[in-house]
mmCIF file of C-alpha atoms in Angstrom:
data_model
loop_
_atom_site.group_PDB
_atom_site.id
_atom_site.type_symbol
_atom_site.label_atom_id
_atom_site.label_comp_id
_atom_site.label_asym_id
_atom_site.label_seq_id
_atom_site.Cartn_x
_atom_site.Cartn_y
_atom_site.Cartn_z
ATOM 1 C CA GLY A 1251 -3.907 -0.081 -8.078
ATOM 2 C CA ALA A 1252 -1.198 0.788 -5.330
ATOM 3 C CA ASN A 1253 0.934 3.923 -5.699
ATOM 4 C CA PHE A 1254 4.407 3.726 -3.938
ATOM 5 C CA ASN A 1255 6.041 6.978 -5.800
ATOM 6 C CA GLN A 1256 9.461 7.004 -4.835
ATOM 7 C CA ASN A 1257 9.149 4.087 -2.165
ATOM 8 C CA LEU A 1258 9.143 1.176 -4.262
ATOM 9 C CA ASP A 1259 11.720 -0.390 -1.754
ATOM 10 C CA SER A 1260 8.839 -0.528 0.531
ATOM 11 C CA VAL A 1261 6.614 -2.998 -1.255
ATOM 12 C CA VAL A 1262 5.438 -5.807 0.813
ATOM 13 C CA PHE A 1263 3.824 -8.656 -1.269
ATOM 14 C CA LYS A 1264 1.683 -9.584 1.408
ATOM 15 C CA GLU A 1265 0.126 -6.201 1.843
ATOM 16 C CA LEU A 1266 -0.448 -6.221 -2.004
ATOM 17 C CA ASP A 1267 -2.084 -9.495 -1.793
ATOM 18 C CA LEU A 1268 -4.258 -8.580 1.306
ATOM 19 C CA ALA A 1269 -5.703 -5.584 -0.510
ATOM 20 C CA ARG A 1270 -6.010 -7.331 -3.798
ATOM 21 C CA ALA A 1271 -3.851 -4.850 -5.765
ATOM 22 C CA PHE A 1272 -3.172 -5.824 -9.329
ATOM 23 C CA TRP A 1273 -1.690 -2.546 -10.655
ATOM 24 C CA VAL A 1274 1.606 -1.084 -9.090
ATOM 25 C CA ARG A 1275 2.853 2.277 -9.799
ATOM 26 C CA GLY A 1276 6.133 4.085 -8.586
ATOM 27 C CA PHE A 1277 8.557 6.530 -9.975
ATOM 28 C CA LEU A 1278 12.356 6.823 -10.786
ATOM 29 C CA PRO A 1279 14.071 9.984 -9.890
ATOM 30 C CA MET A 1280 16.219 10.353 -13.068
ATOM 31 C CA THR A 1281 18.857 12.232 -10.780
ATOM 32 C CA ALA A 1282 19.366 8.853 -9.333
ATOM 33 C CA VAL A 1283 20.547 7.332 -12.537
ATOM 34 C CA VAL A 1284 24.138 6.697 -12.303
ATOM 35 C CA GLU A 1285 26.918 4.670 -14.088
ATOM 36 C CA PRO A 1286 27.496 1.868 -14.748
ATOM 37 C CA ASP A 1287 24.060 0.731 -14.871
ATOM 38 C CA PRO A 1288 20.478 2.092 -13.464
ATOM 39 C CA GLY A 1289 19.357 -1.588 -13.667
ATOM 40 C CA GLU A 1290 20.922 -1.634 -10.042
ATOM 41 C CA HIS A 1291 18.579 1.042 -8.713
ATOM 42 C CA PHE A 1292 15.996 -0.677 -6.394
ATOM 43 C CA ALA A 1293 12.910 1.249 -8.193
ATOM 44 C CA VAL A 1294 13.938 -0.668 -11.364
ATOM 45 C CA GLN A 1295 14.643 -3.893 -9.840
ATOM 46 C CA THR A 1296 11.302 -3.841 -7.837
ATOM 47 C CA ILE A 1297 9.069 -2.632 -10.848
ATOM 48 C CA LEU A 1298 10.644 -5.604 -12.749
ATOM 49 C CA SER A 1299 10.021 -8.123 -9.817
ATOM 50 C CA LEU A 1300 6.459 -6.929 -9.917
ATOM 51 C CA ALA A 1301 6.022 -7.494 -13.508
ATOM 52 C CA ARG A 1302 7.469 -11.021 -12.980
ATOM 53 C CA ARG A 1303 5.107 -11.723 -10.254
ATOM 54 C CA GLY A 1304 2.196 -11.047 -12.542
ATOM 55 C CA HIS A 1305 1.200 -7.318 -11.490
ATOM 56 C CA GLY A 1306 0.358 -4.614 -13.869
ATOM 57 C CA THR A 1307 2.983 -2.123 -13.605
ATOM 58 C CA VAL A 1308 3.122 1.729 -14.339
ATOM 59 C CA PHE A 1309 6.527 3.193 -13.920
ATOM 60 C CA SER A 1310 6.994 6.951 -14.103
ATOM 61 C CA LEU A 1311 10.147 8.948 -14.895
ATOM 62 C CA LYS A 1312 10.666 11.974 -12.784
ATOM 63 C CA PHE A 1313 12.610 15.038 -13.841
ATOM 64 C CA PRO A 1314 13.554 17.015 -10.975
ATOM 65 C CA TYR A 1315 14.271 20.431 -12.121
ATOM 66 C CA ASP A 1316 12.856 22.386 -9.413
ATOM 67 C CA ASN A 1317 16.455 23.707 -8.517
ATOM 68 C CA ASP A 1318 17.875 24.021 -11.945
ATOM 69 C CA SER A 1319 17.202 25.025 -15.402
ATOM 70 C CA PHE A 1320 16.238 22.755 -18.127
ATOM 71 C CA PRO A 1321 18.739 21.797 -20.296
ATOM 72 C CA GLU A 1322 18.536 23.268 -23.784
ATOM 73 C CA SER A 1323 17.796 20.925 -26.742
ATOM 74 C CA GLY A 1324 21.281 19.818 -28.504
ATOM 75 C CA SER A 1325 23.125 20.834 -25.547
ATOM 76 C CA ALA A 1326 25.776 18.323 -23.782
ATOM 77 C CA GLU A 1327 23.402 18.468 -20.853
ATOM 78 C CA MET A 1328 20.486 17.523 -22.945
ATOM 79 C CA GLU A 1329 22.323 14.693 -24.417
ATOM 80 C CA ALA A 1330 23.352 13.537 -21.185
ATOM 81 C CA GLU A 1331 19.666 13.632 -19.895
ATOM 82 C CA LEU A 1332 18.688 11.470 -23.086
ATOM 83 C CA ALA A 1333 21.564 9.025 -22.623
ATOM 84 C CA ARG A 1334 20.217 8.333 -19.059
ATOM 85 C CA VAL A 1335 16.734 7.956 -20.500
ATOM 86 C CA ASP A 1336 18.010 5.134 -23.008
ATOM 87 C CA ALA A 1337 19.862 3.520 -20.253
ATOM 88 C CA VAL A 1338 16.598 3.261 -18.241
ATOM 89 C CA LEU A 1339 14.633 2.224 -21.007
ATOM 90 C CA SER A 1340 16.699 -0.539 -21.833
ATOM 91 C CA HIS A 1341 15.634 -2.362 -18.776
ATOM 92 C CA VAL A 1342 12.073 -1.429 -18.484
ATOM 93 C CA ILE A 1343 10.432 -0.615 -22.116
ATOM 94 C CA ASP A 1344 9.460 -4.235 -22.795
ATOM 95 C CA HIS A 1345 8.745 -5.159 -19.397
ATOM 96 C CA VAL A 1346 6.387 -2.679 -17.804
ATOM 97 C CA ASP A 1347 2.786 -2.184 -18.979
ATOM 98 C CA ILE A 1348 2.808 1.638 -18.891
ATOM 99 C CA LEU A 1349 5.742 4.071 -19.001
ATOM 100 C CA THR A 1350 4.662 7.657 -17.860
ATOM 101 C CA ILE A 1351 7.069 10.366 -19.095
ATOM 102 C CA GLY A 1352 7.408 12.679 -16.332
ATOM 103 C CA ASN A 1353 5.973 12.831 -12.803
ATOM 104 C CA GLU A 1354 4.870 16.345 -12.077
ATOM 105 C CA PRO A 1355 6.262 18.589 -14.333
ATOM 106 C CA PHE A 1356 4.539 21.816 -13.402
ATOM 107 C CA ILE A 1357 5.772 21.264 -9.856
ATOM 108 C CA GLU A 1358 9.238 19.903 -10.626
ATOM 109 C CA SER A 1359 10.443 22.779 -12.378
ATOM 110 C CA LEU A 1360 11.394 26.493 -11.650
ATOM 111 C CA PRO A 1361 8.354 28.593 -11.544
ATOM 112 C CA ASP A 1362 9.603 31.275 -14.155
ATOM 113 C CA GLU A 1363 10.374 27.889 -16.549
ATOM 114 C CA ARG A 1364 6.930 26.642 -16.426
ATOM 115 C CA ASP A 1365 6.235 27.970 -20.153
ATOM 116 C CA GLU A 1366 7.640 26.847 -23.449
ATOM 117 C CA ARG A 1367 10.958 25.775 -21.988
ATOM 118 C CA LEU A 1368 9.022 22.882 -19.931
ATOM 119 C CA ASN A 1369 7.324 21.921 -23.130
ATOM 120 C CA GLU A 1370 10.295 21.804 -25.204
ATOM 121 C CA PHE A 1371 12.383 19.686 -22.653
ATOM 122 C CA TYR A 1372 9.397 17.129 -22.145
ATOM 123 C CA GLU A 1373 8.404 16.974 -25.924
ATOM 124 C CA THR A 1374 12.275 16.248 -26.713
ATOM 125 C CA VAL A 1375 12.221 13.300 -24.208
ATOM 126 C CA ALA A 1376 8.849 12.113 -25.437
ATOM 127 C CA LYS A 1377 10.193 11.814 -28.986
ATOM 128 C CA ARG A 1378 13.439 10.070 -27.748
ATOM 129 C CA VAL A 1379 11.094 7.499 -25.837
ATOM 130 C CA ILE A 1380 8.945 7.101 -28.781
ATOM 131 C CA THR A 1381 12.082 6.370 -31.208
ATOM 132 C CA TYR A 1382 13.766 4.172 -28.565
ATOM 133 C CA ARG A 1383 10.578 1.860 -28.211
ATOM 134 C CA ARG A 1384 10.024 1.906 -32.249
ATOM 135 C CA GLU A 1385 13.878 0.590 -32.492
ATOM 136 C CA HIS A 1386 14.114 -1.910 -29.821
ATOM 137 C CA CYS A 1387 10.741 -3.427 -28.999
ATOM 138 C CA SER A 1388 9.948 -6.276 -31.108
ATOM 139 C CA GLY A 1389 8.454 -8.677 -28.644
ATOM 140 C CA GLU A 1390 4.984 -9.310 -27.510
ATOM 141 C CA LYS A 1391 5.173 -6.818 -24.304
ATOM 142 C CA VAL A 1392 5.650 -3.286 -25.191
ATOM 143 C CA ALA A 1393 4.941 -0.386 -22.756
ATOM 144 C CA ALA A 1394 1.969 1.931 -23.463
ATOM 145 C CA LEU A 1395 3.311 5.796 -23.196
ATOM 146 C CA TYR A 1396 1.663 8.525 -21.557
ATOM 147 C CA MET A 1397 2.667 12.008 -20.388
ATOM 148 C CA GLY A 1398 2.592 12.851 -16.577
ATOM 149 C CA ALA A 1399 1.257 14.444 -14.777
ATOM 150 C CA LEU A 1400 -0.941 17.462 -14.483
ATOM 151 C CA ASN A 1401 -1.659 19.115 -10.844
ATOM 152 C CA ARG A 1402 -4.313 21.479 -9.655
ATOM 153 C CA LEU A 1403 -6.205 21.853 -12.651
ATOM 154 C CA ASP A 1404 -9.023 22.941 -10.262
ATOM 155 C CA LEU A 1405 -7.515 26.233 -10.182
ATOM 156 C CA ALA A 1406 -8.049 28.374 -13.142
ATOM 157 C CA ASP A 1407 -4.445 29.999 -13.006
ATOM 158 C CA ARG A 1408 -2.987 26.475 -13.730
ATOM 159 C CA HIS A 1409 -4.771 26.681 -17.241
ATOM 160 C CA THR A 1410 -1.692 28.228 -18.732
ATOM 161 C CA PRO A 1411 -0.248 28.330 -22.331
ATOM 162 C CA ALA A 1412 2.315 25.642 -21.325
ATOM 163 C CA ALA A 1413 -0.589 23.223 -20.020
ATOM 164 C CA GLU A 1414 -2.349 23.858 -23.285
ATOM 165 C CA ARG A 1415 0.596 22.960 -25.289
ATOM 166 C CA TRP A 1416 1.032 19.816 -23.280
ATOM 167 C CA MET A 1417 -2.345 18.666 -24.055
ATOM 168 C CA THR A 1418 -1.715 19.541 -27.788
ATOM 169 C CA PHE A 1419 1.314 17.579 -27.819
ATOM 170 C CA ILE A 1420 -0.639 14.404 -26.277
ATOM 171 C CA ARG A 1421 -3.329 14.840 -28.692
ATOM 172 C CA GLU A 1422 -1.206 15.224 -31.823
ATOM 173 C CA THR A 1423 1.114 12.467 -31.050
ATOM 174 C CA PRO A 1424 -0.449 9.185 -32.527
ATOM 175 C CA GLU A 1425 2.089 6.977 -30.117
ATOM 176 C CA LEU A 1426 0.976 8.691 -26.772
ATOM 177 C CA GLU A 1427 -1.973 6.892 -25.218
ATOM 178 C CA GLY A 1428 -3.021 9.971 -23.107
ATOM 179 C CA VAL A 1429 -2.232 11.795 -19.890
ATOM 180 C CA ASP A 1430 -1.585 11.302 -16.063
ATOM 181 C CA ILE A 1431 -3.554 13.622 -13.718
ATOM 182 C CA HIS A 1432 -3.143 14.047 -9.852
ATOM 183 C CA PRO A 1433 -6.288 15.363 -8.533
ATOM 184 C CA HIS A 1434 -5.250 16.245 -4.847
ATOM 185 C CA VAL A 1435 -8.239 18.595 -3.969
ATOM 186 C CA GLU A 1436 -10.025 20.248 -1.338
ATOM 187 C CA HIS A 1437 -13.395 18.593 -2.254
ATOM 188 C CA PRO A 1438 -14.436 15.679 -4.134
ATOM 189 C CA ASP A 1439 -16.403 17.388 -6.886
ATOM 190 C CA ALA A 1440 -13.309 19.382 -7.546
ATOM 191 C CA ALA A 1441 -11.912 16.445 -9.533
ATOM 192 C CA ASP A 1442 -14.271 17.442 -12.233
ATOM 193 C CA ALA A 1443 -12.390 20.197 -12.962
ATOM 194 C CA PHE A 1444 -9.433 17.922 -14.109
ATOM 195 C CA LEU A 1445 -11.595 15.868 -16.399
ATOM 196 C CA ASP A 1446 -13.634 18.953 -17.823
ATOM 197 C CA TYR A 1447 -9.831 20.216 -18.719
ATOM 198 C CA ILE A 1448 -8.396 16.907 -20.324
ATOM 199 C CA LEU A 1449 -11.092 15.063 -21.826
ATOM 200 C CA PRO A 1450 -11.816 17.946 -24.522
ATOM 201 C CA ARG A 1451 -8.424 17.993 -25.457
ATOM 202 C CA MET A 1452 -7.615 14.362 -26.162
ATOM 203 C CA ARG A 1453 -8.291 12.123 -29.010
ATOM 204 C CA ALA A 1454 -11.530 9.980 -28.585
ATOM 205 C CA ASP A 1455 -9.118 6.815 -28.626
ATOM 206 C CA GLN A 1456 -6.806 8.250 -25.990
ATOM 207 C CA THR A 1457 -7.215 7.395 -22.090
ATOM 208 C CA PHE A 1458 -5.911 8.976 -18.738
ATOM 209 C CA LEU A 1459 -4.120 7.643 -15.883
ATOM 210 C CA VAL A 1460 -4.949 8.839 -12.010
ATOM 211 C CA THR A 1461 -1.813 7.771 -10.514
ATOM 212 C CA GLU A 1462 -2.259 9.781 -7.547
ATOM 213 C CA PHE A 1463 -5.529 11.261 -5.871
ATOM 214 C CA SER A 1464 -6.748 12.347 -2.418
ATOM 215 C CA LEU A 1465 -8.528 15.061 -0.168
ATOM 216 C CA VAL A 1466 -5.149 16.055 1.378
ATOM 217 C CA TRP A 1467 -6.148 19.671 1.169
ATOM 218 C CA HIS A 1468 -9.385 19.081 2.848
ATOM 219 C CA TRP A 1469 -7.587 17.070 5.722
ATOM 220 C CA LYS A 1470 -4.937 19.979 5.986
ATOM 221 C CA ALA A 1471 -7.781 22.636 6.590
ATOM 222 C CA HIS A 1472 -8.745 20.692 9.769
ATOM 223 C CA LEU A 1473 -5.385 20.089 11.430
ATOM 224 C CA ARG A 1474 -5.860 22.940 14.002
ATOM 225 C CA ASP A 1475 -9.377 21.826 14.782
ATOM 226 C CA THR A 1476 -9.711 20.910 18.456
ATOM 227 C CA ILE A 1477 -10.359 17.107 19.206
ATOM 228 C CA ASP A 1478 -13.650 15.968 19.601
ATOM 229 C CA PRO A 1479 -14.518 15.935 23.498
ATOM 230 C CA ASP A 1480 -15.670 12.360 23.736
ATOM 231 C CA PHE A 1481 -12.568 11.095 22.203
ATOM 232 C CA ALA A 1482 -10.402 13.471 24.625
ATOM 233 C CA LEU A 1483 -12.674 11.982 27.493
ATOM 234 C CA LYS A 1484 -12.092 8.505 26.485
ATOM 235 C CA TYR A 1485 -8.362 8.759 26.029
ATOM 236 C CA ASP A 1486 -7.790 11.179 28.981
ATOM 237 C CA LEU A 1487 -6.560 13.977 26.699
ATOM 238 C CA ASP A 1488 -6.952 17.635 27.203
ATOM 239 C CA PRO A 1489 -9.949 18.726 25.125
ATOM 240 C CA SER A 1490 -7.908 21.683 23.770
ATOM 241 C CA VAL A 1491 -5.539 19.311 21.834
ATOM 242 C CA GLU A 1492 -5.489 20.091 18.037
ATOM 243 C CA VAL A 1493 -5.941 17.124 15.454
ATOM 244 C CA TRP A 1494 -2.344 17.541 14.467
ATOM 245 C CA GLU A 1495 -1.198 17.091 17.862
ATOM 246 C CA VAL A 1496 -2.922 13.538 17.896
ATOM 247 C CA ILE A 1497 -1.561 12.705 14.488
ATOM 248 C CA ARG A 1498 2.110 13.700 16.027
ATOM 249 C CA ALA A 1499 1.440 11.538 19.117
ATOM 250 C CA ALA A 1500 0.314 8.441 17.132
ATOM 251 C CA ILE A 1501 3.747 9.150 14.941
ATOM 252 C CA ASP A 1502 5.817 9.433 17.977
ATOM 253 C CA ALA A 1503 4.306 6.281 19.558
ATOM 254 C CA PRO A 1504 1.877 4.445 17.136
ATOM 255 C CA PHE A 1505 -1.630 3.767 18.271
ATOM 256 C CA PRO A 1506 -3.357 0.473 18.849
ATOM 257 C CA SER A 1507 -5.752 0.090 15.773
ATOM 258 C CA SER A 1508 -8.736 0.518 17.948
ATOM 259 C CA LYS A 1509 -7.457 3.962 18.987
ATOM 260 C CA TRP A 1510 -6.516 5.070 15.649
ATOM 261 C CA GLU A 1511 -10.059 4.023 14.296
ATOM 262 C CA ASP A 1512 -11.679 6.071 17.213
ATOM 263 C CA PHE A 1513 -9.632 9.077 16.527
ATOM 264 C CA LEU A 1514 -10.862 8.981 12.690
ATOM 265 C CA ALA A 1515 -14.362 8.264 13.693
ATOM 266 C CA SER A 1516 -14.201 11.238 15.948
ATOM 267 C CA CYS A 1517 -13.354 13.616 13.210
ATOM 268 C CA PRO A 1518 -16.720 14.843 11.268
ATOM 269 C CA TRP A 1519 -14.660 16.327 8.509
ATOM 270 C CA PHE A 1520 -13.062 12.785 7.737
ATOM 271 C CA VAL A 1521 -16.229 10.398 8.284
ATOM 272 C CA GLU A 1522 -18.045 12.524 5.574
ATOM 273 C CA HIS A 1523 -15.764 11.302 3.146
ATOM 274 C CA SER A 1524 -15.283 7.761 4.352
ATOM 275 C CA ASP A 1525 -16.398 6.642 1.011
ATOM 276 C CA PHE A 1526 -14.077 9.126 -1.017
ATOM 277 C CA LEU A 1527 -12.161 6.146 -2.828
ATOM 278 C CA ILE A 1528 -15.540 4.380 -3.944
ATOM 279 C CA ASP A 1529 -16.839 7.708 -5.030
ATOM 280 C CA GLU A 1530 -13.857 8.953 -6.786
ATOM 281 C CA LEU A 1531 -13.432 5.746 -8.982
ATOM 282 C CA ALA A 1532 -16.878 5.891 -10.206
ATOM 283 C CA ARG A 1533 -16.363 9.495 -11.122
ATOM 284 C CA TYR A 1534 -13.389 8.470 -13.462
ATOM 285 C CA ARG A 1535 -14.656 5.397 -14.717
ATOM 286 C CA GLU A 1536 -18.032 7.062 -15.829
ATOM 287 C CA THR A 1537 -15.790 8.825 -18.321
ATOM 288 C CA ASP A 1538 -15.181 5.728 -20.294
ATOM 289 C CA GLN A 1539 -11.788 6.842 -20.691
ATOM 290 C CA LEU A 1540 -10.024 5.707 -17.562
ATOM 291 C CA ALA A 1541 -6.964 3.374 -18.125
ATOM 292 C CA VAL A 1542 -5.617 2.988 -14.414
ATOM 293 C CA ALA A 1543 -5.948 4.599 -11.271
ATOM 294 C CA THR A 1544 -3.439 3.899 -8.315
ATOM 295 C CA TYR A 1545 -3.822 5.321 -4.702
ATOM 296 C CA GLY A 1546 -1.171 5.957 -1.947
ATOM 297 C CA PHE A 1547 -0.621 2.543 -0.746
ATOM 298 C CA ARG A 1548 1.607 3.047 2.362
ATOM 299 C CA GLN A 1549 2.702 5.756 4.701
ATOM 300 C CA ASP A 1550 6.286 6.918 4.457
ATOM 301 C CA GLY A 1551 8.899 8.403 6.240
ATOM 302 C CA LEU A 1552 8.999 12.024 4.461
ATOM 303 C CA MET A 1553 4.934 12.014 5.640
ATOM 304 C CA SER A 1554 5.883 11.552 9.302
ATOM 305 C CA GLN A 1555 9.004 13.631 9.736
ATOM 306 C CA ASP A 1556 8.514 16.755 11.670
ATOM 307 C CA PHE A 1557 4.809 16.581 11.672
ATOM 308 C CA ASP A 1558 3.108 19.744 12.777
ATOM 309 C CA ALA A 1559 -0.034 21.724 11.744
ATOM 310 C CA ASP A 1560 1.664 23.085 8.611
ATOM 311 C CA LYS A 1561 2.345 19.776 7.345
ATOM 312 C CA ASP A 1562 0.593 18.493 4.372
ATOM 313 C CA PRO A 1563 -1.114 15.395 5.752
ATOM 314 C CA TRP A 1564 -0.509 12.714 3.344
ATOM 315 C CA ILE A 1565 -0.416 10.311 6.305
ATOM 316 C CA LEU A 1566 -4.108 10.309 6.652
ATOM 317 C CA ASN A 1567 -4.479 9.087 2.762
ATOM 318 C CA SER A 1568 -2.711 5.620 2.951
ATOM 319 C CA VAL A 1569 -4.132 2.211 2.818
ATOM 320 C CA PHE A 1570 -1.624 1.042 5.095
ATOM 321 C CA ALA A 1571 -0.360 2.946 8.183
ATOM 322 C CA PRO A 1572 3.045 1.754 9.508
ATOM 323 C CA TYR A 1573 3.884 4.986 11.106
ATOM 324 C CA THR A 1574 0.724 5.672 12.922
ATOM 325 C CA VAL A 1575 -0.701 2.272 14.030
ATOM 326 C CA GLN A 1576 0.669 -0.777 15.784
ATOM 327 C CA SER A 1577 0.889 -3.790 13.669
ATOM 328 C CA GLU A 1578 -0.411 -7.101 14.955
ATOM 329 C CA ASP A 1579 1.527 -8.872 12.135
ATOM 330 C CA ALA A 1580 5.436 -8.754 11.930
ATOM 331 C CA ASP A 1581 5.095 -9.391 8.046
ATOM 332 C CA GLN A 1582 2.807 -6.442 7.225
ATOM 333 C CA ALA A 1583 2.023 -3.198 8.451
ATOM 334 C CA ALA A 1584 -1.453 -2.180 10.046
ATOM 335 C CA PRO A 1585 -4.259 -1.294 7.782
ATOM 336 C CA GLY A 1586 -5.347 2.432 7.896
ATOM 337 C CA HIS A 1587 -8.840 3.504 6.981
ATOM 338 C CA TRP A 1588 -8.963 2.789 3.275
ATOM 339 C CA LEU A 1589 -8.407 -1.030 2.962
ATOM 340 C CA GLU A 1590 -11.940 -2.120 2.758
ATOM 341 C CA SER A 1591 -12.730 0.515 -0.064
ATOM 342 C CA PHE A 1592 -9.552 -0.525 -1.756
ATOM 343 C CA ARG A 1593 -10.268 -4.121 -1.745
ATOM 344 C CA ARG A 1594 -13.891 -3.434 -3.201
ATOM 345 C CA LEU A 1595 -12.217 -1.352 -5.979
ATOM 346 C CA ALA A 1596 -9.809 -3.847 -6.829
ATOM 347 C CA LEU A 1597 -12.369 -6.228 -7.332
ATOM 348 C CA GLY A 1598 -13.899 -4.003 -10.209
#
């Protein structure tokens, strides 16, 4: 499926159709939920429009506490948070296919609170969602519930007591279908560490989501590489130019698709992983416990803003490339490298 993160307002139906994308995923930052009605927020409106269009929908509730402490259970602040959750659920719980409680909790929190305080907050929210669903859903469509999402499980220091408790809560809560993971890794095989961690800690009847995955850290390791001499010669560039400078030039003045394709083809560290999407989905599907996987669908402004050698190059991941490639169609962005792989996977 197509992942839009916070950019559900950038959904273009023509692009979804071209890519054959059935599933669509995005998230709502709960800090954006204001009175009088969260149903006015574009993320809620878009996910509902996608559901009406017949798409499978994954909607994640994001709780940004990376600059503030978690509210304590029973406090007025926690009650206000739960009231916001109720308000959002009133619009989506019986319309979306999957509701994920959390986006990236171990990133969207203060470092010194990634302990039982994180667990207590998310467990309180999950119990509220479970109760709300039980009391308000009587129709045919009821959202499946997942907890999301775990990052960097390829690093041993992320196997913390809080992560262990996270998985224990999922396993011991029958209303939860499973866990979401975000395997952004340096090498495709590093994704195995995610599976090795979550699968033994889940019930046999549970499944997992992969709503984000990429080789972004591998791409980043090559941003300071000098460009290929043949590419430099063809496009009259100084051979000392570095990879990040070419990407920045494409952002500043989007390339014709042929030039962008030549650039990527001239990067051996990119070409050697050109089948990444195909190979990774095979890895996840072989477990027989994958529910849905979604992949970064569209470059956005945050990816391209102030791009330099220290910027995380999410911009190389996307199926569509509106910020680096000139479009020949006014109604859709130009494809990036991954469109054909995505289309193949969308067919099953």
